[in-house]
């Protein structure tokens, strides 16, 4: 278009020209002009150079002073004269006006969309923007996973970074893929933004205001408020840090009025007592319980359900040997389901042939068709869920073994947060009455209590009470070695049955079970 011009370089600016000082390429262009490396500019239109007063003045001033000797535009005629510079200034001013007007119109459109209950920006993780309807819908791949993140936070047992780690390594959660971005795990800052965003509670926050949204809420308002309290940690309602944190506050309920027990410090000791907040029930529980007493009672429960580290090793070895058998059984079940699915598809094909030959009326065909499709969908869903369920069961069983092995140590020497995790995990409920705590032990932990009747030290099984159970006519009382071998075999067999019982309980409640994770050193992560 300009054959007589000698092009020194081509500059492409990707940043907006609406605000001054935010375009690095434009700044470098001015530096080249001031250093006399460049004495002219070719652009599509004046509005490509500037849409603000400051940058416009930089261009027109350098043109008037002769530093910029020539300006050429593909869609605008410029004459390097006082009149031409005046017209250029008008063109740049007009560009600024249109840009400001467009910004105002866009902002007004966004505010109108917010008042209608829809989010005027990119939907957060767990939701998708419906471009056709200009609404926000559930993300079928991520909605359930993000809801699981909220469930973990609401237990009070997991920190946001730990939840993010689980979402990445165990659930496979990634951000939505959008052109050049997305498809990656959640960043640390993103997990906090999710838990602080009222959008998940059905609200839209825009320009400092809160509006009622029309999208489906992922959590209730009560759950959202509780999550904020958990995130605030040791802060009270005034926002100031509390002086003390109590490991068992919020864990114990009153056996008389069902109100929560709270804690306070008196003369250097921590006491727990009923809050008496149930106004419709008369409660006469006035006896305080010292924290040391609660700790001792929880410790006693944990001690009765603790196992020797070698039992954990035996259990993991036993489970490793069982996995191939379980996998073979699962494969056989899968093949049976696949065979049944194929059988149903063949039946449906024959049914369709009969329908085409008008040998089956519409009502019978519709009923048979719905029944077959329902069973096919169910069998295919079960096949997809089977492998995930088995993997989760393996993880939860290992964590259960870790709790039974290392839980007592963490309860005795761990931090306040870790003590709280152990207490919440091993007990399904804590009820206080007349100064005593009744602990309802979690079902999956109960079989471990039988392990105490085996041996304290698996290296010395001959000292176990099981010795009397295995003395039979086939075992000579005079042969210490034979007796020890028989006892060891009995201990091993009994222990395997205990591991099977734990696994069975976990399998029955796998959808609602989420035990805390341990590191390789036997400490909570």
XYZ file of C-alpha atoms in Angstrom:
525
model
C 0.000 0.000 0.000
C 2.960 2.318 0.678
C 5.681 1.236 -1.786
C 7.885 4.267 -1.090
C 8.077 3.590 2.676
C 11.017 1.668 4.127
C 9.662 -0.613 6.853
C 12.121 -0.872 9.769
C 10.094 -3.172 12.023
C 6.576 -4.463 12.534
C 5.107 -3.963 16.011
C 2.013 -5.809 17.223
C 0.448 -4.580 20.471
C -1.915 -6.977 22.242
C -2.863 -4.723 25.157
C -5.766 -2.286 25.232
C -5.221 1.326 24.173
C -8.002 2.603 26.457
C -5.750 3.228 29.494
C -2.331 4.968 29.308
C 0.869 3.315 30.457
C -0.317 -0.255 29.938
C 1.117 -0.968 26.475
C 4.753 -2.111 26.541
C 5.085 -2.268 22.731
C 3.739 1.268 22.373
C 6.262 2.470 24.982
C 9.120 0.838 23.073
C 7.874 2.456 19.844
C 8.110 5.904 21.453
C 11.616 5.108 22.703
C 12.697 4.207 19.148
C 11.149 7.426 17.849
C 12.855 9.576 20.504
C 16.204 7.916 19.762
C 15.694 8.666 16.032
C 15.688 4.967 15.073
C 12.227 5.490 13.584
C 10.807 8.706 12.073
C 7.388 7.534 10.900
C 4.463 5.251 11.727
C 2.105 3.266 9.514
C -1.130 2.147 11.215
C -4.569 0.985 10.174
C -6.399 3.885 11.842
C -5.620 6.566 14.472
C -7.644 4.627 17.055
C -5.054 1.832 16.800
C -2.444 4.260 18.164
C -4.442 5.708 21.021
C -7.828 5.801 22.701
C -6.819 8.021 25.628
C -5.753 11.659 26.018
C -2.245 10.977 27.307
C -1.081 8.693 24.485
C -2.822 10.923 21.915
C -0.833 13.926 23.161
C 2.412 11.930 22.896
C 1.731 11.228 19.208
C 0.518 14.703 18.200
C 3.259 16.505 20.160
C 6.045 14.491 18.476
C 4.382 15.053 15.092
C 4.133 18.817 15.626
C 7.790 18.981 16.733
C 8.946 17.022 13.688
C 10.217 14.038 15.692
C 7.597 11.964 13.890
C 8.053 13.098 10.315
C 5.234 11.114 8.764
C 2.053 9.328 9.808
C 0.231 7.065 7.364
C -3.042 5.201 7.866
C -4.748 2.552 5.758
C -8.266 3.840 6.491
C -7.592 7.505 7.252
C -5.972 10.355 5.300
C -3.465 12.418 7.278
C -1.776 15.631 6.131
C 1.293 16.659 8.129
C 0.226 20.273 8.560
C -1.310 22.324 11.387
C -4.760 21.621 9.966
C -3.928 17.922 9.508
C -2.662 17.660 13.101
C -5.863 19.337 14.332
C -7.972 16.811 12.412
C -5.806 14.001 13.801
C -6.484 15.260 17.314
C -10.217 15.250 16.568
C -9.987 11.689 15.228
C -8.139 10.561 18.354
C -10.682 12.347 20.585
C -13.503 10.666 18.688
C -11.821 7.292 19.196
C -11.630 7.990 22.932
C -15.347 8.932 22.992
C -16.449 5.763 21.189
C -14.254 3.640 23.453
C -15.674 5.258 26.613
C -19.234 4.930 25.328
C -18.685 1.269 24.471
C -17.267 0.627 27.933
C -20.291 2.275 29.540
C -22.731 0.313 27.359
C -20.988 -2.967 28.161
C -21.043 -2.174 31.885
C -24.756 -1.330 31.701
C -25.436 -4.614 29.889
C -23.539 -6.542 32.539
C -25.457 -4.840 35.347
C -28.735 -5.661 33.626
C -27.687 -9.295 33.284
C -26.783 -9.430 36.988
C -30.177 -8.040 37.969
C -31.760 -10.840 35.939
C -29.815 -13.320 38.068
C -27.067 -14.388 35.654
C -23.307 -14.114 35.994
C -21.869 -11.705 33.360
C -18.422 -13.311 33.249
C -16.764 -16.692 32.915
C -18.479 -19.281 35.115
C -16.360 -20.681 37.993
C -15.170 -24.276 38.174
C -18.140 -26.639 38.395
C -20.306 -24.573 36.046
C -20.337 -23.737 32.338
C -21.543 -20.751 30.317
C -24.406 -21.598 27.983
C -23.436 -19.399 25.037
C -26.703 -19.955 23.175
C -29.013 -19.076 26.074
C -26.603 -16.650 27.838
C -27.068 -18.511 31.116
C -24.964 -20.634 33.467
C -25.455 -24.414 33.684
C -23.918 -27.268 35.669
C -20.678 -28.754 34.367
C -21.544 -32.470 34.080
C -17.891 -33.485 34.565
C -16.939 -31.218 37.460
C -20.099 -30.262 39.404
C -20.067 -33.405 41.549
C -16.313 -33.197 42.164
C -16.454 -29.572 43.308
C -19.396 -30.451 45.568
C -17.198 -33.195 47.060
C -14.591 -30.521 47.780
C -17.182 -28.558 49.762
C -18.182 -31.728 51.635
C -14.558 -32.293 52.668
C -14.180 -28.697 53.843
C -17.405 -28.826 55.857
C -16.140 -31.807 57.853
C -13.490 -29.553 59.353
C -10.894 -32.297 58.851
C -9.210 -31.072 55.671
C -7.398 -27.861 54.776
C -8.045 -26.255 51.370
C -4.536 -27.176 50.059
C -5.103 -30.790 51.106
C -8.483 -30.807 49.349
C -6.860 -29.407 46.216
C -4.246 -32.167 46.357
C -6.924 -34.856 46.693
C -8.921 -33.324 43.841
C -5.855 -33.523 41.611
C -4.317 -36.884 42.548
C -7.367 -38.927 43.535
C -10.341 -37.454 41.687
C -8.620 -36.157 38.545
C -10.227 -32.710 38.730
C -8.878 -30.157 36.242
C -10.027 -26.742 35.079
C -12.132 -26.594 31.886
C -10.118 -26.449 28.669
C -10.635 -23.128 26.883
C -8.456 -22.604 23.808
C -4.941 -21.987 25.115
C -5.727 -22.145 28.828
C -7.259 -24.676 31.208
C -6.989 -28.413 31.530
C -4.711 -28.043 34.563
C -5.129 -28.845 38.295
C -6.496 -26.183 40.608
C -3.905 -23.738 41.907
C -3.609 -23.002 45.620
C -5.198 -19.566 45.205
C -8.040 -21.030 43.122
C -9.192 -23.378 45.874
C -9.594 -20.454 48.276
C -11.457 -18.425 45.637
C -13.901 -21.306 45.215
C -14.620 -21.558 48.937
C -15.034 -17.768 49.256
C -17.285 -17.329 46.213
C -21.014 -16.949 47.143
C -21.857 -18.014 43.578
C -21.775 -21.632 44.817
C -24.519 -20.715 47.312
C -26.786 -19.411 44.543
C -25.727 -15.749 44.762
C -23.943 -13.464 42.290
C -21.443 -10.938 43.621
C -20.876 -8.056 41.225
C -19.326 -4.618 41.757
C -19.515 -4.985 45.541
C -23.187 -5.985 45.549
C -24.869 -9.379 46.052
C -27.697 -10.504 43.770
C -29.888 -13.598 43.848
C -28.788 -15.897 41.041
C -30.951 -18.132 38.878
C -28.353 -20.908 38.536
C -28.497 -24.077 40.643
C -26.792 -23.606 44.000
C -24.097 -26.148 44.860
C -24.290 -25.537 48.636
C -26.903 -24.060 50.932
C -26.463 -20.664 52.544
C -26.001 -22.373 55.899
C -23.255 -24.569 54.472
C -21.607 -21.539 52.887
C -21.615 -19.618 56.182
C -20.227 -22.644 58.021
C -17.480 -22.965 55.427
C -16.504 -19.322 55.980
C -16.252 -19.982 59.723
C -13.989 -22.956 59.056
C -11.800 -20.909 56.720
C -11.581 -18.113 59.286
C -10.183 -20.664 61.718
C -9.318 -19.165 65.049
C -11.254 -15.935 64.577
C -14.314 -14.927 66.537
C -17.240 -12.899 65.212
C -15.436 -9.592 65.793
C -12.631 -10.747 63.507
C -10.049 -10.836 66.296
C -7.972 -13.937 66.902
C -9.097 -16.036 69.853
C -6.566 -16.766 72.550
C -7.218 -20.502 72.654
C -8.207 -23.283 70.345
C -9.803 -26.351 71.848
C -9.480 -29.743 70.126
C -12.844 -31.160 71.218
C -15.081 -28.097 71.058
C -18.040 -28.749 68.764
C -17.501 -32.501 69.082
C -19.506 -33.277 72.235
C -23.275 -33.009 72.683
C -25.240 -32.980 75.912
C -26.995 -36.234 76.738
C -29.857 -34.361 78.386
C -30.713 -31.468 76.064
C -28.650 -32.368 72.946
C -26.974 -28.940 72.908
C -23.319 -28.580 71.953
C -20.588 -28.519 74.578
C -18.240 -25.551 74.521
C -14.894 -24.965 76.219
C -13.252 -22.245 78.257
C -10.106 -21.729 80.260
C -10.279 -21.287 84.041
C -7.117 -20.828 86.160
C -4.957 -22.370 83.471
C -7.174 -25.443 82.952
C -9.560 -26.118 80.059
C -13.114 -27.134 80.952
C -15.961 -28.283 78.697
C -19.603 -27.659 79.608
C -23.079 -27.597 78.069
C -24.105 -24.377 76.311
C -27.785 -24.807 77.380
C -28.905 -23.266 74.102
C -31.946 -25.507 73.659
C -34.517 -23.190 75.258
C -37.370 -25.668 74.887
C -35.620 -28.313 77.032
C -34.795 -28.132 80.745
C -31.158 -29.149 81.226
C -29.607 -29.724 84.649
C -26.118 -30.597 83.464
C -23.867 -28.245 85.425
C -20.788 -30.390 85.861
C -17.728 -29.301 83.888
C -15.396 -31.831 82.309
C -11.663 -31.168 82.199
C -9.966 -31.548 78.841
C -7.484 -34.039 80.328
C -10.387 -36.315 81.255
C -11.820 -36.174 77.728
C -8.383 -36.787 76.287
C -7.931 -39.813 78.562
C -11.307 -41.309 77.619
C -10.649 -40.874 73.897
C -7.152 -42.291 74.437
C -8.610 -45.372 76.157
C -10.923 -45.987 73.193
C -8.052 -45.546 70.771
C -5.822 -47.866 72.817
C -8.451 -50.618 72.761
C -8.560 -50.416 68.976
C -4.847 -49.999 68.275
C -2.680 -52.588 66.560
C 1.033 -53.352 66.473
C 2.879 -51.963 63.390
C 3.703 -55.529 62.333
C 0.009 -56.321 62.079
C -0.271 -53.439 59.645
C 2.564 -54.943 57.612
C 0.872 -58.357 57.653
C -2.423 -56.794 56.609
C -0.916 -54.912 53.669
C 0.847 -58.081 52.509
C -2.373 -60.058 52.844
C -4.354 -57.422 50.923
C -1.666 -57.385 48.232
C -2.016 -61.142 47.811
C -5.801 -60.858 47.704
C -5.916 -58.112 45.085
C -5.295 -60.428 42.112
C -8.112 -62.689 43.326
C -10.411 -59.706 43.800
C -9.435 -58.376 40.378
C -10.225 -61.741 38.798
C -13.616 -61.824 40.507
C -14.298 -58.248 39.357
C -13.329 -59.167 35.796
C -15.684 -62.132 35.874
C -18.495 -59.851 37.074
C -17.659 -57.397 34.309
C -17.775 -60.116 31.663
C -21.113 -61.349 33.008
C -22.544 -57.840 32.819
C -21.140 -57.327 29.328
C -22.704 -60.606 28.234
C -26.031 -59.531 29.670
C -25.798 -56.147 27.891
C -25.136 -57.883 24.571
C -28.031 -60.245 25.204
C -30.342 -57.286 25.835
C -29.145 -55.556 22.672
C -29.841 -58.703 20.637
C -33.313 -58.940 22.160
C -33.945 -55.308 21.332
C -32.917 -55.891 17.698
C -35.358 -58.785 17.441
C -38.059 -56.695 19.077
C -37.421 -53.926 16.578
C -37.765 -56.399 13.698
C -41.123 -57.502 15.069
C -42.210 -53.883 15.358
C -41.239 -53.180 11.756
C -43.280 -56.208 10.683
C -46.171 -54.816 12.765
C -46.258 -57.981 14.869
C -46.007 -55.946 18.110
C -48.298 -53.072 19.009
C -46.933 -49.673 20.093
C -47.677 -49.991 23.823
C -45.898 -53.336 24.194
C -42.941 -52.109 22.128
C -42.607 -48.938 24.199
C -42.751 -50.807 27.513
C -40.193 -53.413 26.406
C -37.932 -50.758 24.921
C -37.900 -48.650 28.115
C -37.252 -51.715 30.279
C -34.318 -52.904 28.151
C -32.737 -49.456 27.892
C -33.029 -48.944 31.638
C -31.298 -52.239 32.398
C -28.562 -51.594 29.806
C -27.841 -48.148 31.271
C -27.739 -49.559 34.789
C -25.306 -52.362 33.855
C -23.012 -49.965 31.968
C -22.975 -47.516 34.882
C -22.136 -50.291 37.331
C -19.278 -51.421 35.111
C -17.824 -47.892 35.080
C -18.200 -47.449 38.829
C -16.754 -50.829 39.811
C -13.079 -49.962 39.219
C -13.350 -46.576 40.972
C -15.127 -48.156 43.912
C -12.435 -50.839 44.236
C -9.670 -48.230 44.148
C -11.395 -46.150 46.833
C -11.884 -49.229 48.983
C -8.156 -50.024 48.804
C -7.312 -46.443 49.833
C -9.771 -46.347 52.728
C -8.652 -49.769 54.025
C -5.029 -48.651 54.109
C -5.992 -45.452 55.910
C -8.013 -47.447 58.442
C -4.917 -49.557 59.154
C -2.865 -46.384 59.554
C -5.321 -44.964 62.083
C -5.324 -48.175 64.123
C -1.511 -48.252 64.032
C -0.518 -44.608 64.537
C -3.691 -42.926 65.815
C -2.869 -43.250 69.519
C 0.532 -41.626 69.039
C -0.936 -38.682 67.125
C -3.697 -38.310 69.710
C -1.076 -38.119 72.469
C 1.554 -35.945 70.802
C -0.043 -34.329 67.748
C -1.219 -30.781 67.267
C -4.667 -29.565 68.277
C -5.896 -29.870 64.690
C -4.616 -33.453 64.392
C -6.149 -34.440 67.729
C -9.466 -33.104 66.471
C -9.147 -35.152 63.280
C -8.431 -38.370 65.218
C -11.318 -37.775 67.615
C -13.801 -37.052 64.822
C -12.618 -40.058 62.849
C -12.722 -42.777 65.521
C -16.021 -41.728 67.098
C -19.339 -41.291 65.319
C -20.782 -39.427 68.328
C -19.691 -38.093 71.731
C -22.426 -37.707 74.349
C -21.743 -36.166 77.770
C -23.818 -36.937 80.863
C -22.969 -36.303 84.519
C -19.341 -35.570 83.761
C -18.711 -38.692 81.659
C -18.359 -39.093 77.904
C -20.059 -41.926 76.047
C -18.153 -42.508 72.795
C -19.914 -44.324 69.974
C -17.022 -45.968 68.113
C -17.086 -45.844 64.304
C -18.229 -49.150 62.799
C -15.084 -49.720 60.742
C -12.908 -49.411 63.877
C -14.771 -52.004 65.955
C -13.119 -55.093 64.375
C -9.704 -53.740 65.372
C -10.758 -54.095 69.000
C -10.573 -57.872 68.558
C -6.913 -57.519 67.589
C -6.055 -56.753 71.225
C -7.130 -60.287 72.132
C -4.600 -61.755 69.740
C -1.229 -60.517 70.945
C 0.360 -57.286 72.002
C 3.586 -58.176 70.228
C 3.280 -60.418 67.154
C 6.892 -61.479 67.621
C 5.906 -63.322 70.835
C 2.589 -64.984 69.992
C 3.182 -67.730 72.549
C 2.162 -65.294 75.290
C -1.242 -64.745 73.753
C -4.521 -65.983 75.156
C -4.991 -67.637 71.772
C -2.577 -70.325 72.978
C -5.379 -72.015 74.870
C -7.603 -71.918 71.793
C -5.169 -73.800 69.585
C -4.049 -76.526 71.975
C -5.480 -79.600 70.379
C -4.629 -83.236 70.388
C -2.571 -82.690 67.248
C -0.248 -80.236 69.027
C 2.161 -81.620 71.622
C 2.301 -79.588 74.825
C 5.866 -80.706 75.270
C 6.967 -79.319 71.942
C 7.502 -75.573 72.321
C 8.351 -75.062 68.648
C 5.252 -76.849 67.394
C 3.095 -74.970 69.855
C 4.577 -71.642 68.783
C 4.028 -72.483 65.117
C 0.423 -73.453 65.760
C -0.202 -70.271 67.725
C 1.384 -68.133 64.985
C -0.816 -69.767 62.351
C -3.912 -69.203 64.470
C -2.954 -65.579 65.103
C -2.381 -64.991 61.396
C -5.690 -66.598 60.440
C -7.609 -64.628 63.055
C -5.940 -61.398 61.999
C -6.835 -61.966 58.360
C -10.470 -62.404 59.317
C -10.317 -59.081 61.196
C -8.901 -57.323 58.139
C -11.693 -58.845 56.043
C -14.281 -57.554 58.532
C -12.846 -54.029 58.401
C -12.854 -54.102 54.631
C -16.444 -55.364 54.567
C -17.669 -52.518 56.802
C -15.828 -49.961 54.688
C -17.260 -51.437 51.491
C -20.802 -51.190 52.835
C -20.308 -47.494 53.616
C -17.728 -46.557 50.982
C -19.818 -43.688 49.565
C -19.915 -41.897 52.939
C -16.439 -42.883 54.178
C -13.512 -40.523 53.796
C -10.736 -41.264 56.269
C -7.768 -38.889 56.715
C -4.547 -39.539 54.837
C -1.226 -40.446 56.473
C 2.343 -39.943 55.367
C 5.077 -42.553 55.274
C 6.253 -41.593 58.775
C 2.936 -42.466 60.364
C 1.685 -38.896 60.770
C -1.381 -37.150 59.426
C -0.777 -35.204 56.251
